[in-house]
PDB file of C-alpha atoms in Angstrom:
ATOM      1  CA  MET A   1      57.867  63.039  45.758  1.00  0.00           C
ATOM      2  CA  GLU A   2      58.380  60.754  42.833  1.00  0.00           C
ATOM      3  CA  VAL A   3      55.384  58.448  42.038  1.00  0.00           C
ATOM      4  CA  HIS A   4      55.975  54.939  40.603  1.00  0.00           C
ATOM      5  CA  HIS A   5      53.182  53.400  38.487  1.00  0.00           C
ATOM      6  CA  HIS A   6      52.811  49.653  38.808  1.00  0.00           C
ATOM      7  CA  GLY A   7      52.622  47.870  35.427  1.00  0.00           C
ATOM      8  CA  HIS A   8      50.520  44.908  36.723  1.00  0.00           C
ATOM      9  CA  VAL A   9      47.514  47.206  37.193  1.00  0.00           C
ATOM     10  CA  HIS A  10      47.442  47.985  33.471  1.00  0.00           C
ATOM     11  CA  HIS A  11      47.834  44.289  32.561  1.00  0.00           C
ATOM     12  CA  ASP A  12      44.956  43.294  34.859  1.00  0.00           C
ATOM     13  CA  SER A  13      42.735  45.788  33.088  1.00  0.00           C
ATOM     14  CA  LEU A  14      43.603  44.382  29.670  1.00  0.00           C
ATOM     15  CA  TRP A  15      43.044  40.813  30.846  1.00  0.00           C
ATOM     16  CA  LYS A  16      39.574  41.687  32.131  1.00  0.00           C
ATOM     17  CA  GLN A  17      38.779  43.445  28.862  1.00  0.00           C
ATOM     18  CA  TYR A  18      39.839  40.417  26.805  1.00  0.00           C
ATOM     19  CA  LEU A  19      37.869  38.086  29.040  1.00  0.00           C
ATOM     20  CA  SER A  20      34.791  40.262  28.750  1.00  0.00           C
ATOM     21  CA  GLN A  21      35.051  40.348  24.947  1.00  0.00           C
ATOM     22  CA  PHE A  22      35.555  36.568  24.829  1.00  0.00           C
ATOM     23  CA  LEU A  23      32.504  35.942  26.996  1.00  0.00           C
ATOM     24  CA  MET A  24      30.394  38.277  24.905  1.00  0.00           C
ATOM     25  CA  LEU A  25      31.528  36.542  21.684  1.00  0.00           C
ATOM     26  CA  PHE A  26      30.950  33.115  23.218  1.00  0.00           C
ATOM     27  CA  LEU A  27      27.463  34.054  24.356  1.00  0.00           C
ATOM     28  CA  ALA A  28      26.649  35.516  20.928  1.00  0.00           C
ATOM     29  CA  VAL A  29      27.750  32.313  19.159  1.00  0.00           C
ATOM     30  CA  PHE A  30      26.032  30.119  21.729  1.00  0.00           C
ATOM     31  CA  CYS A  31      22.759  32.034  21.551  1.00  0.00           C
ATOM     32  CA  GLY A  32      22.937  32.011  17.756  1.00  0.00           C
ATOM     33  CA  SER A  33      23.414  28.244  17.808  1.00  0.00           C
ATOM     34  CA  LEU A  34      20.477  27.851  20.168  1.00  0.00           C
ATOM     35  CA  ALA A  35      18.292  30.006  17.942  1.00  0.00           C
ATOM     36  CA  GLU A  36      19.313  27.995  14.862  1.00  0.00           C
ATOM     37  CA  TYR A  37      18.671  24.707  16.679  1.00  0.00           C
ATOM     38  CA  TYR A  38      15.280  25.931  17.847  1.00  0.00           C
ATOM     39  CA  LEU A  39      14.378  27.046  14.304  1.00  0.00           C
ATOM     40  CA  ASP A  40      15.509  23.737  12.779  1.00  0.00           C
ATOM     41  CA  HIS A  41      13.623  21.824  15.455  1.00  0.00           C
ATOM     42  CA  ASN A  42      10.417  23.759  14.735  1.00  0.00           C
ATOM     43  CA  LEU A  43      10.807  23.276  10.982  1.00  0.00           C
ATOM     44  CA  GLU A  44      11.343  19.535  11.419  1.00  0.00           C
ATOM     45  CA  LYS A  45       8.360  19.321  13.760  1.00  0.00           C
ATOM     46  CA  GLU A  46       6.213  21.163  11.221  1.00  0.00           C
ATOM     47  CA  LYS A  47       7.413  18.898   8.424  1.00  0.00           C
ATOM     48  CA  GLU A  48       6.753  15.819  10.574  1.00  0.00           C
ATOM     49  CA  GLU A  49       3.149  16.941  11.139  1.00  0.00           C
ATOM     50  CA  GLN A  50       2.712  17.627   7.404  1.00  0.00           C
ATOM     51  CA  TYR A  51       3.873  14.080   6.640  1.00  0.00           C
ATOM     52  CA  ALA A  52       1.437  12.733   9.237  1.00  0.00           C
ATOM     53  CA  HIS A  53      -1.560  14.538   7.697  1.00  0.00           C
ATOM     54  CA  SER A  54      -0.479  13.479   4.206  1.00  0.00           C
ATOM     55  CA  MET A  55      -0.130   9.858   5.277  1.00  0.00           C
ATOM     56  CA  ILE A  56      -3.636   9.880   6.764  1.00  0.00           C
ATOM     57  CA  GLN A  57      -4.969  11.048   3.395  1.00  0.00           C
ATOM     58  CA  ASP A  58      -3.076   8.216   1.680  1.00  0.00           C
ATOM     59  CA  LEU A  59      -4.451   5.693   4.177  1.00  0.00           C
ATOM     60  CA  ASP A  60      -8.024   6.920   3.689  1.00  0.00           C
ATOM     61  CA  LEU A  61      -7.682   6.319  -0.052  1.00  0.00           C
ATOM     62  CA  ASP A  62      -6.048   2.941   0.573  1.00  0.00           C
ATOM     63  CA  LEU A  63      -8.903   1.846   2.829  1.00  0.00           C
ATOM     64  CA  ILE A  64     -11.445   2.717   0.124  1.00  0.00           C
ATOM     65  CA  ASN A  65      -9.507   0.731  -2.483  1.00  0.00           C
ATOM     66  CA  ILE A  66      -8.867  -2.208  -0.142  1.00  0.00           C
ATOM     67  CA  LYS A  67     -12.581  -2.434   0.660  1.00  0.00           C
ATOM     68  CA  ARG A  68     -13.393  -2.471  -3.055  1.00  0.00           C
ATOM     69  CA  ASP A  69     -10.816  -5.197  -3.681  1.00  0.00           C
ATOM     70  CA  ILE A  70     -12.180  -7.289  -0.791  1.00  0.00           C
ATOM     71  CA  THR A  71     -15.696  -7.020  -2.235  1.00  0.00           C
ATOM     72  CA  GLU A  72     -14.615  -7.987  -5.756  1.00  0.00           C
ATOM     73  CA  THR A  73     -12.322 -10.808  -4.616  1.00  0.00           C
ATOM     74  CA  SER A  74     -15.078 -12.259  -2.420  1.00  0.00           C
ATOM     75  CA  ALA A  75     -17.502 -12.135  -5.354  1.00  0.00           C
ATOM     76  CA  ARG A  76     -14.905 -13.837  -7.565  1.00  0.00           C
ATOM     77  CA  ILE A  77     -14.544 -16.705  -5.103  1.00  0.00           C
ATOM     78  CA  LYS A  78     -18.322 -17.216  -4.994  1.00  0.00           C
ATOM     79  CA  SER A  79     -18.470 -17.140  -8.802  1.00  0.00           C
ATOM     80  CA  ILE A  80     -15.817 -19.867  -9.045  1.00  0.00           C
ATOM     81  CA  ASP A  81     -17.807 -21.997  -6.602  1.00  0.00           C
ATOM     82  CA  SER A  82     -20.946 -21.540  -8.717  1.00  0.00           C
ATOM     83  CA  LEU A  83     -19.080 -22.324 -11.955  1.00  0.00           C
ATOM     84  CA  THR A  84     -17.628 -25.487 -10.416  1.00  0.00           C
ATOM     85  CA  ALA A  85     -20.989 -26.628  -9.055  1.00  0.00           C
ATOM     86  CA  ASP A  86     -22.857 -25.957 -12.323  1.00  0.00           C
ATOM     87  CA  LEU A  87     -20.288 -27.507 -14.669  1.00  0.00           C
ATOM     88  CA  SER A  88     -19.894 -30.543 -12.395  1.00  0.00           C
ATOM     89  CA  SER A  89     -23.611 -31.261 -12.221  1.00  0.00           C
ATOM     90  CA  ALA A  90     -25.236 -34.045 -14.267  1.00  0.00           C
ATOM     91  CA  ASN A  91     -27.600 -31.606 -15.996  1.00  0.00           C
ATOM     92  CA  TYR A  92     -25.056 -28.863 -16.714  1.00  0.00           C
ATOM     93  CA  GLN A  93     -26.422 -28.565 -20.282  1.00  0.00           C
ATOM     94  CA  ASP A  94     -29.453 -26.798 -18.780  1.00  0.00           C
ATOM     95  CA  LYS A  95     -27.195 -24.177 -17.148  1.00  0.00           C
ATOM     96  CA  LEU A  96     -24.823 -23.383 -20.007  1.00  0.00           C
ATOM     97  CA  GLY A  97     -25.952 -19.746 -20.256  1.00  0.00           C
ATOM     98  CA  ASP A  98     -24.840 -19.142 -16.668  1.00  0.00           C
ATOM     99  CA  ILE A  99     -21.715 -21.283 -17.171  1.00  0.00           C
ATOM    100  CA  TYR A 100     -20.597 -19.264 -20.201  1.00  0.00           C
ATOM    101  CA  TYR A 101     -21.206 -16.033 -18.326  1.00  0.00           C
ATOM    102  CA  ARG A 102     -19.289 -17.058 -15.174  1.00  0.00           C
ATOM    103  CA  ALA A 103     -16.449 -18.621 -17.145  1.00  0.00           C
ATOM    104  CA  ARG A 104     -15.993 -15.482 -19.238  1.00  0.00           C
ATOM    105  CA  LYS A 105     -16.186 -13.179 -16.198  1.00  0.00           C
ATOM    106  CA  LEU A 106     -13.543 -15.236 -14.429  1.00  0.00           C
ATOM    107  CA  SER A 107     -11.141 -14.812 -17.364  1.00  0.00           C
ATOM    108  CA  VAL A 108     -11.067 -11.020 -16.908  1.00  0.00           C
ATOM    109  CA  LEU A 109      -8.236  -9.660 -14.779  1.00  0.00           C
ATOM    110  CA  ASN A 110      -9.830  -8.578 -11.534  1.00  0.00           C
ATOM    111  CA  TYR A 111      -9.384  -5.103 -10.038  1.00  0.00           C
ATOM    112  CA  TYR A 112      -6.681  -5.176  -7.425  1.00  0.00           C
ATOM    113  CA  TYR A 113      -5.591  -2.649  -4.871  1.00  0.00           C
ATOM    114  CA  SER A 114      -2.426  -0.602  -5.407  1.00  0.00           C
ATOM    115  CA  MET A 115      -0.989   1.238  -2.426  1.00  0.00           C
ATOM    116  CA  THR A 116      -1.103   5.041  -2.366  1.00  0.00           C
ATOM    117  CA  ASP A 117       2.537   5.296  -1.371  1.00  0.00           C
ATOM    118  CA  GLY A 118       3.544   8.841  -2.333  1.00  0.00           C
ATOM    119  CA  THR A 119       4.132   9.985   1.245  1.00  0.00           C
ATOM    120  CA  LEU A 120       5.772   6.745   2.347  1.00  0.00           C
ATOM    121  CA  MET A 121       8.186   6.716  -0.600  1.00  0.00           C
ATOM    122  CA  GLU A 122       9.120  10.353   0.023  1.00  0.00           C
ATOM    123  CA  LEU A 123       9.814   9.576   3.680  1.00  0.00           C
ATOM    124  CA  LYS A 124      12.005   6.598   2.794  1.00  0.00           C
ATOM    125  CA  ASN A 125      13.847   8.080  -0.188  1.00  0.00           C
ATOM    126  CA  SER A 126      14.529  11.478   1.396  1.00  0.00           C
ATOM    127  CA  GLY A 127      15.705  10.030   4.697  1.00  0.00           C
ATOM    128  CA  ASN A 128      12.940  11.912   6.501  1.00  0.00           C
ATOM    129  CA  LEU A 129      11.628   8.763   8.164  1.00  0.00           C
ATOM    130  CA  ARG A 130      13.961   9.834  10.988  1.00  0.00           C
ATOM    131  CA  LEU A 131      11.583  12.734  11.663  1.00  0.00           C
ATOM    132  CA  ILE A 132       9.034  10.309  13.091  1.00  0.00           C
ATOM    133  CA  LYS A 133      10.160   9.933  16.681  1.00  0.00           C
ATOM    134  CA  SER A 134       7.677   7.218  17.688  1.00  0.00           C
ATOM    135  CA  VAL A 135       9.352   3.813  17.301  1.00  0.00           C
ATOM    136  CA  ALA A 136       5.971   2.090  17.472  1.00  0.00           C
ATOM    137  CA  MET A 137       4.675   4.197  14.589  1.00  0.00           C
ATOM    138  CA  VAL A 138       7.725   3.496  12.443  1.00  0.00           C
ATOM    139  CA  ASP A 139       7.197  -0.220  13.121  1.00  0.00           C
ATOM    140  CA  SER A 140       3.532   0.099  12.107  1.00  0.00           C
ATOM    141  CA  ILE A 141       4.504   1.835   8.857  1.00  0.00           C
ATOM    142  CA  GLN A 142       7.047  -0.882   8.078  1.00  0.00           C
ATOM    143  CA  THR A 143       4.559  -3.650   8.893  1.00  0.00           C
ATOM    144  CA  TYR A 144       1.955  -2.131   6.576  1.00  0.00           C
ATOM    145  CA  TYR A 145       4.486  -1.829   3.765  1.00  0.00           C
ATOM    146  CA  ASN A 146       5.772  -5.400   4.289  1.00  0.00           C
ATOM    147  CA  VAL A 147       2.271  -6.903   4.141  1.00  0.00           C
ATOM    148  CA  TYR A 148       1.622  -4.947   0.941  1.00  0.00           C
ATOM    149  CA  GLN A 149       4.774  -6.383  -0.649  1.00  0.00           C
ATOM    150  CA  GLN A 150       3.579  -9.885   0.252  1.00  0.00           C
ATOM    151  CA  TYR A 151       0.204  -9.081  -1.293  1.00  0.00           C
ATOM    152  CA  GLU A 152       1.915  -7.906  -4.494  1.00  0.00           C
ATOM    153  CA  ASP A 153       3.854 -11.187  -4.707  1.00  0.00           C
ATOM    154  CA  ALA A 154       0.628 -13.160  -4.232  1.00  0.00           C
ATOM    155  CA  GLN A 155      -1.080 -11.041  -6.881  1.00  0.00           C
ATOM    156  CA  GLU A 156       1.623 -11.885  -9.430  1.00  0.00           C
ATOM    157  CA  PHE A 157       1.088 -15.580  -8.757  1.00  0.00           C
ATOM    158  CA  SER A 158      -2.662 -15.063  -9.110  1.00  0.00           C
ATOM    159  CA  ILE A 159      -2.162 -13.530 -12.567  1.00  0.00           C
ATOM    160  CA  LYS A 160      -0.106 -16.566 -13.634  1.00  0.00           C
ATOM    161  CA  GLU A 161      -2.859 -18.925 -12.504  1.00  0.00           C
ATOM    162  CA  LEU A 162      -5.422 -16.856 -14.381  1.00  0.00           C
ATOM    163  CA  SER A 163      -3.314 -17.225 -17.533  1.00  0.00           C
ATOM    164  CA  ASN A 164      -3.300 -21.020 -17.063  1.00  0.00           C
ATOM    165  CA  TYR A 165      -7.094 -20.994 -16.672  1.00  0.00           C
ATOM    166  CA  ARG A 166      -7.466 -19.020 -19.896  1.00  0.00           C
ATOM    167  CA  GLN A 167      -5.409 -21.593 -21.788  1.00  0.00           C
ATOM    168  CA  GLU A 168      -7.815 -24.330 -20.724  1.00  0.00           C
ATOM    169  CA  MET A 169     -10.911 -22.187 -21.223  1.00  0.00           C
ATOM    170  CA  ILE A 170     -10.258 -21.765 -24.944  1.00  0.00           C
ATOM    171  CA  LYS A 171     -10.373 -25.540 -25.337  1.00  0.00           C
ATOM    172  CA  VAL A 172     -13.869 -25.870 -23.838  1.00  0.00           C
ATOM    173  CA  PHE A 173     -15.927 -22.816 -24.856  1.00  0.00           C
ATOM    174  CA  ASP A 174     -17.123 -21.654 -28.277  1.00  0.00           C
ATOM    175  CA  ILE A 175     -15.411 -18.452 -29.408  1.00  0.00           C
ATOM    176  CA  LYS A 176     -18.501 -17.415 -31.389  1.00  0.00           C
ATOM    177  CA  VAL A 177     -20.532 -17.306 -28.184  1.00  0.00           C
ATOM    178  CA  PHE A 178     -17.826 -15.386 -26.317  1.00  0.00           C
ATOM    179  CA  ASN A 179     -17.617 -12.899 -29.157  1.00  0.00           C
ATOM    180  CA  GLN A 180     -21.343 -12.166 -28.867  1.00  0.00           C
ATOM    181  CA  MET A 181     -20.967 -11.669 -25.121  1.00  0.00           C
ATOM    182  CA  ILE A 182     -18.477  -8.777 -25.391  1.00  0.00           C
ATOM    183  CA  LYS A 183     -20.265  -6.610 -27.937  1.00  0.00           C
ATOM    184  CA  ASN A 184     -20.675  -3.958 -25.235  1.00  0.00           C
ATOM    185  CA  PHE A 185     -17.266  -4.503 -23.641  1.00  0.00           C
ATOM    186  CA  PRO A 186     -16.198  -3.888 -20.888  1.00  0.00           C
ATOM    187  CA  LYS A 187     -19.685  -5.055 -20.001  1.00  0.00           C
ATOM    188  CA  ILE A 188     -20.029  -8.819 -20.437  1.00  0.00           C
ATOM    189  CA  THR A 189     -23.509  -9.956 -21.450  1.00  0.00           C
ATOM    190  CA  LYS A 190     -24.963 -13.336 -20.551  1.00  0.00           C
ATOM    191  CA  PRO A 191     -25.784 -15.324 -23.740  1.00  0.00           C
ATOM    192  CA  GLU A 192     -29.358 -16.153 -24.586  1.00  0.00           C
ATOM    193  CA  GLY A 193     -30.477 -19.721 -23.958  1.00  0.00           C
ATOM    194  CA  ASN A 194     -27.923 -22.469 -23.304  1.00  0.00           C
ATOM    195  CA  PRO A 195     -25.399 -22.529 -26.175  1.00  0.00           C
ATOM    196  CA  PRO A 196     -23.406 -25.803 -26.367  1.00  0.00           C
ATOM    197  CA  LEU A 197     -19.785 -26.151 -25.362  1.00  0.00           C
ATOM    198  CA  PHE A 198     -17.100 -26.356 -28.024  1.00  0.00           C
ATOM    199  CA  ASN A 199     -15.640 -29.393 -26.232  1.00  0.00           C
ATOM    200  CA  SER A 200     -17.724 -31.403 -23.744  1.00  0.00           C
ATOM    201  CA  ASN A 201     -15.056 -34.011 -23.031  1.00  0.00           C
ATOM    202  CA  PRO A 202     -15.287 -34.773 -19.262  1.00  0.00           C
ATOM    203  CA  GLU A 203     -11.519 -34.903 -18.871  1.00  0.00           C
ATOM    204  CA  GLN A 204     -11.121 -31.501 -20.503  1.00  0.00           C
ATOM    205  CA  ILE A 205     -13.898 -30.027 -18.353  1.00  0.00           C
ATOM    206  CA  ASN A 206     -12.244 -31.445 -15.245  1.00  0.00           C
ATOM    207  CA  THR A 207      -8.903 -29.861 -16.230  1.00  0.00           C
ATOM    208  CA  LEU A 208     -10.635 -26.520 -16.711  1.00  0.00           C
ATOM    209  CA  LEU A 209     -12.279 -26.738 -13.296  1.00  0.00           C
ATOM    210  CA  MET A 210      -8.976 -27.701 -11.674  1.00  0.00           C
ATOM    211  CA  HIS A 211      -7.439 -24.479 -12.959  1.00  0.00           C
ATOM    212  CA  ALA A 212     -10.512 -22.592 -11.784  1.00  0.00           C
ATOM    213  CA  GLN A 213      -9.861 -24.051  -8.327  1.00  0.00           C
ATOM    214  CA  PHE A 214      -6.257 -22.867  -8.487  1.00  0.00           C
ATOM    215  CA  CYS A 215      -7.625 -19.387  -9.232  1.00  0.00           C
ATOM    216  CA  LYS A 216      -9.875 -19.716  -6.199  1.00  0.00           C
ATOM    217  CA  THR A 217      -6.914 -20.646  -4.003  1.00  0.00           C
ATOM    218  CA  THR A 218      -4.917 -17.603  -5.113  1.00  0.00           C
ATOM    219  CA  SER A 219      -8.013 -15.427  -4.595  1.00  0.00           C
ATOM    220  CA  LEU A 220      -8.391 -16.751  -1.049  1.00  0.00           C
ATOM    221  CA  THR A 221      -4.722 -15.967  -0.419  1.00  0.00           C
ATOM    222  CA  ASN A 222      -5.195 -12.444  -1.771  1.00  0.00           C
ATOM    223  CA  LEU A 223      -8.295 -11.998   0.378  1.00  0.00           C
ATOM    224  CA  ASN A 224      -6.322 -12.945   3.467  1.00  0.00           C
ATOM    225  CA  PHE A 225      -3.632 -10.373   2.659  1.00  0.00           C
ATOM    226  CA  LEU A 226      -6.288  -7.733   1.940  1.00  0.00           C
ATOM    227  CA  ILE A 227      -7.887  -8.244   5.348  1.00  0.00           C
ATOM    228  CA  ARG A 228      -4.459  -7.996   6.995  1.00  0.00           C
ATOM    229  CA  LEU A 229      -3.753  -4.817   5.009  1.00  0.00           C
ATOM    230  CA  GLN A 230      -7.082  -3.344   6.031  1.00  0.00           C
ATOM    231  CA  ASN A 231      -6.437  -4.026   9.724  1.00  0.00           C
ATOM    232  CA  SER A 232      -2.873  -2.727   9.461  1.00  0.00           C
ATOM    233  CA  ALA A 233      -4.013   0.483   7.731  1.00  0.00           C
ATOM    234  CA  ILE A 234      -6.680   1.097  10.382  1.00  0.00           C
ATOM    235  CA  ARG A 235      -4.170   0.604  13.217  1.00  0.00           C
ATOM    236  CA  LEU A 236      -1.621   2.875  11.540  1.00  0.00           C
ATOM    237  CA  LYS A 237      -4.203   5.610  10.961  1.00  0.00           C
ATOM    238  CA  LYS A 238      -5.324   5.490  14.615  1.00  0.00           C
ATOM    239  CA  SER A 239      -1.705   5.635  15.757  1.00  0.00           C
ATOM    240  CA  ILE A 240      -0.994   8.720  13.624  1.00  0.00           C
ATOM    241  CA  GLN A 241      -4.176  10.447  14.778  1.00  0.00           C
ATOM    242  CA  LYS A 242      -3.334   9.771  18.415  1.00  0.00           C
ATOM    243  CA  GLU A 243       0.213  11.111  18.002  1.00  0.00           C
ATOM    244  CA  TYR A 244      -0.424  14.170  15.841  1.00  0.00           C
ATOM    245  CA  ILE A 245      -4.126  15.008  15.572  1.00  0.00           C
ATOM    246  CA  GLU A 246      -5.786  14.421  18.912  1.00  0.00           C
ATOM    247  CA  ASP A 247      -5.220  16.825  21.773  1.00  0.00           C
TER     248      ASP A 247
END
């Protein structure tokens, strides 16, 4: 008997073979993509945690420097008050040693805090700020940076006011006395006794004290920004610790 082979049986076998190969290739590509995604995700998570630890170190240094600036700015404000009270008093001639000392100290550019921004700048410039998933934390970082920029602007204005004070100071005080006071610079030494002023004109003294008051105002503004920076840095540090450090 003659046997006829049906061609559709052979075609079905090929179709199943092709489908099997396609599925195997698809699964291989899919699993490879999953593995790559998982690896990238872990690397980004690791990098995110490294940034968090680095930012905490920056904030710790910032808090030390902010505290120092708050202390020195507060002392500067008190010194201006003392200078104003002494030089405005009827018997200021008996306090000229202290007046010379405070006036000369005020003319020195005060220490001011500069942000430790290495980590923050790297996050912003590299586009890696996207790694931080917490919206609240990103907002806290931006708030801290914005307050610092406002502080920098205020500091520039403070330096201008200090320059104006210096211009009036040279009209009132004797350079020979000032020169003796800075023999051990940067240490400023209080002069012996009560050396006379170079110019004791009441109008000139009043102008000097007005500029000293402008310096006080800018110092009070800076102090306000420093306190805001301190509070912002503390909140940001706690937020980072809660997100990345604490269990």
